[in-house]
Amino acid sequence: MMLSIVVLALVTAQRLGELVLAEYNTHRLRAQGAVETGADHYVFIVLLHGAWLLGLWAFAWDRPVNLALLAVFVLLQAGRVWVIATLGSRWTTRIITLPGAPLVTRGPYRFVSHPNYVVVALEIAVLPLAFGLVGYAIIFSLLNAAMMWVRIRSEARALSAATAGAQPG
C-alpha cells in the first residue's frame, strides 16, 4: 500500500511541476509573438488528465504495484524528460507556435513526429495497469486517443502555418 501512495504522490508532484514549467514557457513564447492553436479543446485535455490522476488516487492508493510495469512507467518518464529537454523553452502543454521558428528535428523528434503524445498514451495505459486496473487503463486510453486525434490534427495545421519558410532545426 505504501508504494502505491509514493508512486501517486511522485506522479502528482511531477505533473504539477510540469504545469508550472508549461505556464512559464507559454508566457515567454507569447511575449515573443507565439500564438496558441486549439485553445478550445485544451480544457478537455486538462479535465481528462486531471480525472485520470484523481481516479488513480481514488482506486489505486491501496493497491499492490506490479514492479515490472512500474519499471516501464519509470522508463517512460525518461522519455518524457527527453522530450521536455529537447524542446527546452518551446515545451508547453498547449499548442503554442512561434511563427517562422523551425521545427525541432533533434532528440526523439528524429524518430517520431509527436514523441510526447507517444509517451503520454503509454503512460495513461501503463500506470493503471501497474495497479491492476485493466478496465481503467482501457477507458482512459480510448478517451486519450480521441483527444490526441483532435490535438495532433490541430497541431499539424499550426506547425505547418508557423514554419512556412523556416529551416529545420
Short mmCIF file of C-alpha atoms in Angstrom, two decimals:
data_model
loop_
_atom_site.label_atom_id
_atom_site.label_comp_id
_atom_site.label_asym_id
_atom_site.label_seq_id
_atom_site.Cartn_x
_atom_site.Cartn_y
_atom_site.Cartn_z
CA MET A 1 0.00 0.00 0.00
CA MET A 2 2.73 2.46 0.88
CA LEU A 3 4.43 2.09 -2.52
CA SER A 4 1.22 2.98 -4.33
CA ILE A 5 0.90 6.20 -2.34
CA VAL A 6 4.53 7.11 -3.00
CA VAL A 7 4.11 6.47 -6.74
CA LEU A 8 0.91 8.52 -6.92
CA ALA A 9 2.46 11.36 -4.89
CA LEU A 10 5.51 11.46 -7.18
CA VAL A 11 3.38 11.43 -10.34
CA THR A 12 1.18 14.19 -8.91
CA ALA A 13 4.20 16.32 -7.99
CA GLN A 14 5.70 15.74 -11.43
CA ARG A 15 2.51 16.77 -13.21
CA LEU A 16 2.09 19.88 -11.08
CA GLY A 17 5.72 20.86 -11.70
CA GLU A 18 5.21 20.36 -15.42
CA LEU A 19 2.16 22.63 -15.36
CA VAL A 20 4.27 25.35 -13.75
CA LEU A 21 7.02 24.91 -16.37
CA ALA A 22 4.48 24.84 -19.19
CA GLU A 23 2.83 28.04 -17.97
CA TYR A 24 6.23 29.75 -17.68
CA ASN A 25 7.20 28.69 -21.20
CA THR A 26 3.79 29.68 -22.56
CA HIS A 27 4.14 33.22 -21.19
CA ARG A 28 7.67 33.53 -22.58
CA LEU A 29 6.61 32.25 -26.01
CA ARG A 30 3.63 34.59 -26.17
CA ALA A 31 5.90 37.51 -25.29
CA GLN A 32 7.97 36.53 -28.35
CA GLY A 33 4.89 36.62 -30.60
CA ALA A 34 3.86 32.98 -30.42
CA VAL A 35 0.22 32.07 -30.96
CA GLU A 36 -1.97 29.35 -29.49
CA THR A 37 -3.99 26.91 -31.56
CA GLY A 38 -6.56 24.51 -30.16
CA ALA A 39 -7.39 26.51 -27.05
CA ASP A 40 -10.99 25.34 -27.41
CA HIS A 41 -10.06 21.72 -26.71
CA TYR A 42 -7.29 22.39 -24.16
CA VAL A 43 -9.75 22.41 -21.26
CA PHE A 44 -10.84 18.88 -22.21
CA ILE A 45 -7.23 17.67 -22.13
CA VAL A 46 -6.76 19.19 -18.68
CA LEU A 47 -10.01 17.58 -17.48
CA LEU A 48 -9.08 14.20 -18.96
CA HIS A 49 -5.63 14.14 -17.40
CA GLY A 50 -6.90 15.52 -14.11
CA ALA A 51 -9.65 12.88 -13.97
CA TRP A 52 -7.08 10.17 -14.81
CA LEU A 53 -4.85 11.21 -11.91
CA LEU A 54 -7.69 11.81 -9.43
CA GLY A 55 -9.20 8.46 -10.37
CA LEU A 56 -5.89 6.74 -9.74
CA TRP A 57 -5.84 8.30 -6.28
CA ALA A 58 -9.38 7.02 -5.68
CA PHE A 59 -8.86 3.49 -7.00
CA ALA A 60 -5.14 2.71 -6.66
CA TRP A 61 -3.89 4.27 -3.43
CA ASP A 62 -4.18 0.97 -1.54
CA ARG A 63 -3.44 -1.49 -4.34
CA PRO A 64 -0.29 -3.53 -4.81
CA VAL A 65 2.09 -2.34 -7.52
CA ASN A 66 3.38 -4.55 -10.32
CA LEU A 67 7.09 -3.71 -10.24
CA ALA A 68 7.75 -4.71 -13.87
CA LEU A 69 5.05 -2.32 -15.12
CA LEU A 70 6.25 0.34 -12.70
CA ALA A 71 9.72 -0.03 -14.26
CA VAL A 72 8.15 0.51 -17.70
CA PHE A 73 6.46 3.63 -16.37
CA VAL A 74 9.79 4.90 -15.00
CA LEU A 75 11.37 4.35 -18.43
CA LEU A 76 8.54 6.36 -19.95
CA GLN A 77 9.46 9.20 -17.58
CA ALA A 78 12.93 9.19 -19.13
CA GLY A 79 11.21 9.64 -22.49
CA ARG A 80 9.15 12.48 -21.07
CA VAL A 81 12.28 14.22 -19.76
CA TRP A 82 13.99 13.71 -23.14
CA VAL A 83 11.09 15.41 -24.93
CA ILE A 84 10.99 18.33 -22.48
CA ALA A 85 14.77 18.78 -22.62
CA THR A 86 14.78 18.64 -26.42
CA LEU A 87 12.10 21.31 -26.76
CA GLY A 88 13.52 23.42 -23.93
CA SER A 89 11.76 26.76 -23.70
CA ARG A 90 9.40 25.69 -26.52
CA TRP A 91 7.86 22.88 -24.45
CA THR A 92 4.36 23.54 -23.15
CA THR A 93 1.14 21.61 -22.60
CA ARG A 94 -0.64 23.87 -25.07
CA ILE A 95 -0.19 24.10 -28.83
CA ILE A 96 1.92 27.25 -28.99
CA THR A 97 3.79 28.06 -32.19
CA LEU A 98 6.34 30.74 -32.83
CA PRO A 99 5.88 31.95 -36.42
CA GLY A 100 8.98 31.35 -38.53
CA ALA A 101 10.66 29.13 -35.95
CA PRO A 102 11.99 25.88 -37.39
CA LEU A 103 10.54 22.52 -36.47
CA VAL A 104 12.57 20.65 -33.90
CA THR A 105 14.17 17.67 -35.61
CA ARG A 106 16.66 16.51 -32.98
CA GLY A 107 16.31 14.24 -29.95
CA PRO A 108 13.25 11.99 -30.08
CA TYR A 109 11.87 14.09 -32.94
CA ARG A 110 14.39 12.35 -35.21
CA PHE A 111 12.35 9.18 -34.81
CA VAL A 112 8.73 10.26 -34.42
CA SER A 113 6.77 13.44 -35.10
CA HIS A 114 4.95 13.52 -31.77
CA PRO A 115 7.08 11.75 -29.16
CA ASN A 116 5.33 13.45 -26.24
CA TYR A 117 2.00 12.03 -27.37
CA VAL A 118 3.51 8.55 -27.63
CA VAL A 119 4.84 8.84 -24.08
CA VAL A 120 1.53 10.18 -22.74
CA ALA A 121 -0.50 7.47 -24.47
CA LEU A 122 1.69 4.77 -22.96
CA GLU A 123 1.68 6.40 -19.50
CA ILE A 124 -2.10 6.58 -19.44
CA ALA A 125 -2.22 2.83 -20.05
CA VAL A 126 0.82 1.60 -18.12
CA LEU A 127 0.34 3.27 -14.74
CA PRO A 128 -3.20 1.95 -14.18
CA LEU A 129 -2.02 -1.47 -15.36
CA ALA A 130 0.76 -1.33 -12.77
CA PHE A 131 -2.03 -1.13 -10.18
CA GLY A 132 -4.04 -3.92 -11.82
CA LEU A 133 -6.70 -1.55 -13.16
CA VAL A 134 -7.20 -3.02 -16.63
CA GLY A 135 -10.63 -1.51 -17.33
CA TYR A 136 -9.44 1.87 -16.12
CA ALA A 137 -6.44 1.70 -18.47
CA ILE A 138 -8.68 0.82 -21.41
CA ILE A 139 -11.26 3.55 -20.76
CA PHE A 140 -8.71 6.33 -20.31
CA SER A 141 -6.61 5.10 -23.24
CA LEU A 142 -9.65 5.32 -25.51
CA LEU A 143 -10.58 8.77 -24.23
CA ASN A 144 -6.99 9.92 -24.65
CA ALA A 145 -6.82 8.50 -28.19
CA ALA A 146 -9.87 10.56 -29.15
CA MET A 147 -8.30 13.72 -27.68
CA MET A 148 -4.97 13.03 -29.35
CA TRP A 149 -6.65 12.62 -32.72
CA VAL A 150 -8.10 16.12 -32.37
CA ARG A 151 -4.91 17.55 -30.94
CA ILE A 152 -2.49 16.11 -33.50
CA ARG A 153 -4.60 17.40 -36.38
CA SER A 154 -4.76 20.84 -34.79
CA GLU A 155 -1.04 20.85 -34.06
CA ALA A 156 -0.13 19.73 -37.58
CA ARG A 157 -2.06 22.65 -39.05
CA ALA A 158 -0.49 25.10 -36.62
CA LEU A 159 3.06 23.87 -37.21
CA SER A 160 2.61 23.89 -40.96
CA ALA A 161 1.46 27.50 -40.89
CA ALA A 162 4.07 28.63 -38.33
CA THR A 163 7.06 27.05 -40.04
CA ALA A 164 6.30 28.12 -43.59
CA GLY A 165 9.67 29.13 -44.96
CA ALA A 166 11.62 28.18 -41.82
CA GLN A 167 14.62 25.86 -41.94
CA PRO A 168 14.54 22.64 -39.85
CA GLY A 169 16.32 23.00 -36.52
#
